[in-house]
Amino acid sequence: MDIFLTQARASRLANRRLLAAVATLSDADFHAPRTGFFPSLARTLNHLLNVDHYYIAALHGDAAMRSLWAGYVPARTAQELAVRQDESDQRLIAFCAGLRSGDEARVVAFDRGAGMEAGPLEPLVRVLAHLFMHQTHHRGQAHAMLAGTATKPPQLDDFILLGDHAHREVDMAALGWAEPV
């Protein structure tokens, strides 16, 4: 189950790096129309955070997951979004840190509008794999949108391989994290 903790930590690092770059934009650039499924950085990154909240609530068995998703209030600024994303990332890291052998057999219930008892049941490992894929997908979209601004898009994929440690030392130190031994 350690791979999920590694992925959750890598996701936090990638989000921090991406959102630090986005925070250098003006609010107008943050909200400016761009090519994408959610056609602005603000809409793409708020969608990412809203879905994170929904899935993390599902992982915790929170019956309010649907109302959390439906009641999401988008962040107005990149700075606000960064704070909220970091809180969400920390919650996911804590969840993954608590996983133990045998948890791969757990199932996660979703409320897609008719209550958790009527919603689909999914294996925990597939839910986490999907969540990390969703995050990567939308970070990639935001990264491409950022390339259309004056801000250089940051490198987002040097947080997992041990041989890339030199590229993340500053990020790791900022969080008080050390490389695994």
Coordinates of C-alpha atoms in Angstrom, one line a residue:
M1 CA 0.0 0.0 0.0
D2 CA 3.1 2.3 0.2
I3 CA 2.7 3.1 -3.5
F4 CA -0.5 5.1 -2.7
L5 CA 1.3 7.2 -0.1
T6 CA 4.1 7.8 -2.6
Q7 CA 1.5 8.9 -5.2
A8 CA -0.3 11.1 -2.7
R9 CA 2.9 12.9 -1.7
A10 CA 4.0 13.3 -5.3
S11 CA 0.6 14.7 -6.1
R12 CA 1.0 17.3 -3.3
L13 CA 4.4 18.3 -4.6
A14 CA 3.1 18.6 -8.1
N15 CA 0.1 20.7 -7.0
R16 CA 2.3 23.0 -4.9
R17 CA 4.7 23.5 -7.8
L18 CA 1.9 24.0 -10.4
L19 CA -0.1 26.3 -8.2
A20 CA 2.9 28.4 -7.3
A21 CA 3.4 29.1 -11.0
V22 CA -0.3 29.8 -11.5
A23 CA -0.2 32.2 -8.5
T24 CA 2.2 34.5 -10.5
L25 CA -0.5 35.2 -12.9
S26 CA -3.0 38.1 -12.6
D27 CA -6.5 37.2 -11.5
A28 CA -7.6 38.1 -15.1
D29 CA -5.1 35.6 -16.5
F30 CA -6.2 33.0 -13.9
H31 CA -9.8 33.4 -15.2
A32 CA -9.0 34.0 -18.9
P33 CA -10.7 31.8 -21.4
R34 CA -8.3 29.1 -22.7
T35 CA -8.5 25.9 -24.7
G36 CA -9.6 23.0 -22.6
F37 CA -12.6 20.9 -21.4
F38 CA -12.9 23.4 -18.5
P39 CA -11.8 26.5 -20.5
S40 CA -9.8 28.4 -18.0
L41 CA -7.1 27.7 -15.4
A42 CA -9.6 28.7 -12.6
R43 CA -12.3 26.3 -13.8
T44 CA -9.9 23.4 -14.5
L45 CA -8.2 23.7 -11.2
N46 CA -11.4 24.2 -9.2
H47 CA -12.9 21.1 -10.9
L48 CA -9.8 19.2 -9.9
L49 CA -10.2 20.3 -6.2
N50 CA -13.9 19.7 -6.2
V51 CA -13.5 16.1 -7.5
D52 CA -10.7 15.6 -4.9
H53 CA -13.1 16.6 -2.1
Y54 CA -15.7 14.2 -3.5
Y55 CA -13.4 11.2 -3.8
I56 CA -11.7 11.8 -0.5
A57 CA -15.1 12.0 1.2
A58 CA -16.0 8.7 -0.4
L59 CA -12.7 7.1 0.8
H60 CA -13.6 8.2 4.3
G61 CA -17.2 6.9 4.0
D62 CA -18.6 10.4 4.4
A63 CA -22.3 10.2 3.5
A64 CA -22.2 14.0 2.8
M65 CA -20.0 13.4 -0.3
R66 CA -22.7 14.4 -2.8
S67 CA -23.6 17.6 -1.0
L68 CA -19.9 18.5 -0.6
W69 CA -19.5 18.1 -4.4
A70 CA -22.8 20.0 -5.2
G71 CA -22.1 22.8 -2.7
Y72 CA -18.5 23.4 -3.8
V73 CA -17.7 27.1 -3.9
P74 CA -15.0 27.8 -6.5
A75 CA -11.8 29.6 -5.3
R76 CA -11.7 33.1 -6.7
T77 CA -7.9 33.4 -6.7
A78 CA -5.0 31.1 -7.4
Q79 CA -3.7 31.8 -3.9
E80 CA -7.0 30.8 -2.3
L81 CA -7.1 27.7 -4.5
A82 CA -3.5 26.8 -3.5
V83 CA -4.4 26.8 0.2
R84 CA -7.5 24.7 -0.3
Q85 CA -5.7 22.3 -2.5
D86 CA -2.9 21.8 0.0
E87 CA -5.4 21.1 2.7
S88 CA -7.1 18.5 0.5
D89 CA -3.7 17.0 -0.4
Q90 CA -2.8 16.7 3.2
R91 CA -6.1 14.9 3.9
L92 CA -5.4 12.4 1.1
I93 CA -1.8 11.9 2.4
A94 CA -3.1 11.1 5.9
F95 CA -5.6 8.6 4.5
C96 CA -2.9 6.9 2.4
A97 CA -0.5 6.9 5.4
G98 CA -3.1 5.0 7.4
L99 CA -3.6 2.2 4.8
R100 CA -2.4 -1.3 5.9
S101 CA -2.0 -4.6 4.3
G102 CA -5.4 -6.1 3.7
D103 CA -7.0 -2.7 2.9
E104 CA -6.8 -3.5 -0.8
A105 CA -9.9 -5.7 -0.2
R106 CA -11.9 -2.7 1.0
V107 CA -14.7 -1.3 -1.1
V108 CA -15.7 2.3 -1.4
A109 CA -19.4 3.3 -1.7
F110 CA -20.2 6.4 -3.8
D111 CA -23.3 8.6 -3.8
R112 CA -24.1 9.5 -7.4
G113 CA -27.4 11.1 -6.4
A114 CA -29.5 8.3 -4.9
G115 CA -27.6 7.7 -1.7
M116 CA -24.5 5.6 -0.8
E117 CA -26.6 2.4 -0.6
A118 CA -27.7 2.8 -4.2
G119 CA -24.4 4.1 -5.5
P120 CA -21.7 2.0 -7.1
L121 CA -19.2 0.1 -4.9
E122 CA -15.6 0.2 -6.1
P123 CA -12.4 -1.5 -4.8
L124 CA -10.3 0.9 -2.8
V125 CA -7.2 0.4 -5.0
R126 CA -9.2 1.3 -8.1
V127 CA -10.6 4.4 -6.5
L128 CA -7.2 5.6 -5.5
A129 CA -5.7 4.7 -9.0
H130 CA -8.6 6.6 -10.6
L131 CA -8.2 9.6 -8.3
F132 CA -4.4 9.9 -9.1
M133 CA -5.1 9.5 -12.8
H134 CA -7.8 12.2 -12.7
Q135 CA -5.4 14.6 -10.9
T136 CA -2.6 14.0 -13.4
H137 CA -5.0 14.4 -16.3
H138 CA -6.2 17.8 -15.1
R139 CA -2.8 19.0 -13.9
G140 CA -1.7 18.3 -17.5
Q141 CA -4.5 20.4 -18.9
A142 CA -3.6 23.2 -16.6
H143 CA 0.1 22.8 -17.5
A144 CA -0.8 23.2 -21.2
M145 CA -2.9 26.3 -20.4
L146 CA -0.1 27.8 -18.4
A147 CA 2.2 27.4 -21.5
G148 CA 0.0 30.0 -23.2
T149 CA 0.9 32.6 -20.6
A150 CA 4.1 34.5 -19.8
T151 CA 4.7 32.1 -16.9
K152 CA 6.9 29.1 -17.7
P153 CA 5.1 25.8 -16.8
P154 CA 7.0 23.9 -14.1
Q155 CA 8.3 20.4 -14.2
L156 CA 5.7 18.1 -12.6
D157 CA 7.1 14.6 -12.9
D158 CA 10.2 14.3 -10.8
F159 CA 8.7 13.4 -7.5
I160 CA 8.7 9.6 -7.6
L161 CA 11.9 8.1 -8.9
L162 CA 14.8 8.1 -6.4
G163 CA 17.2 9.1 -9.1
D164 CA 15.3 12.4 -9.5
H165 CA 15.9 13.4 -5.9
A166 CA 18.1 16.4 -6.8
H167 CA 15.2 18.0 -8.7
R168 CA 12.8 17.9 -5.7
E169 CA 15.2 18.8 -2.8
V170 CA 13.8 22.3 -2.4
D171 CA 10.2 21.1 -2.5
M172 CA 10.8 18.4 0.0
A173 CA 12.7 20.7 2.4
A174 CA 9.9 23.2 2.2
L175 CA 7.5 20.5 3.6
G176 CA 10.0 19.1 6.1
W177 CA 10.0 15.8 4.2
A178 CA 13.0 13.5 3.8
E179 CA 13.6 10.9 1.0
P180 CA 12.7 7.4 1.9
V181 CA 15.5 5.1 2.9

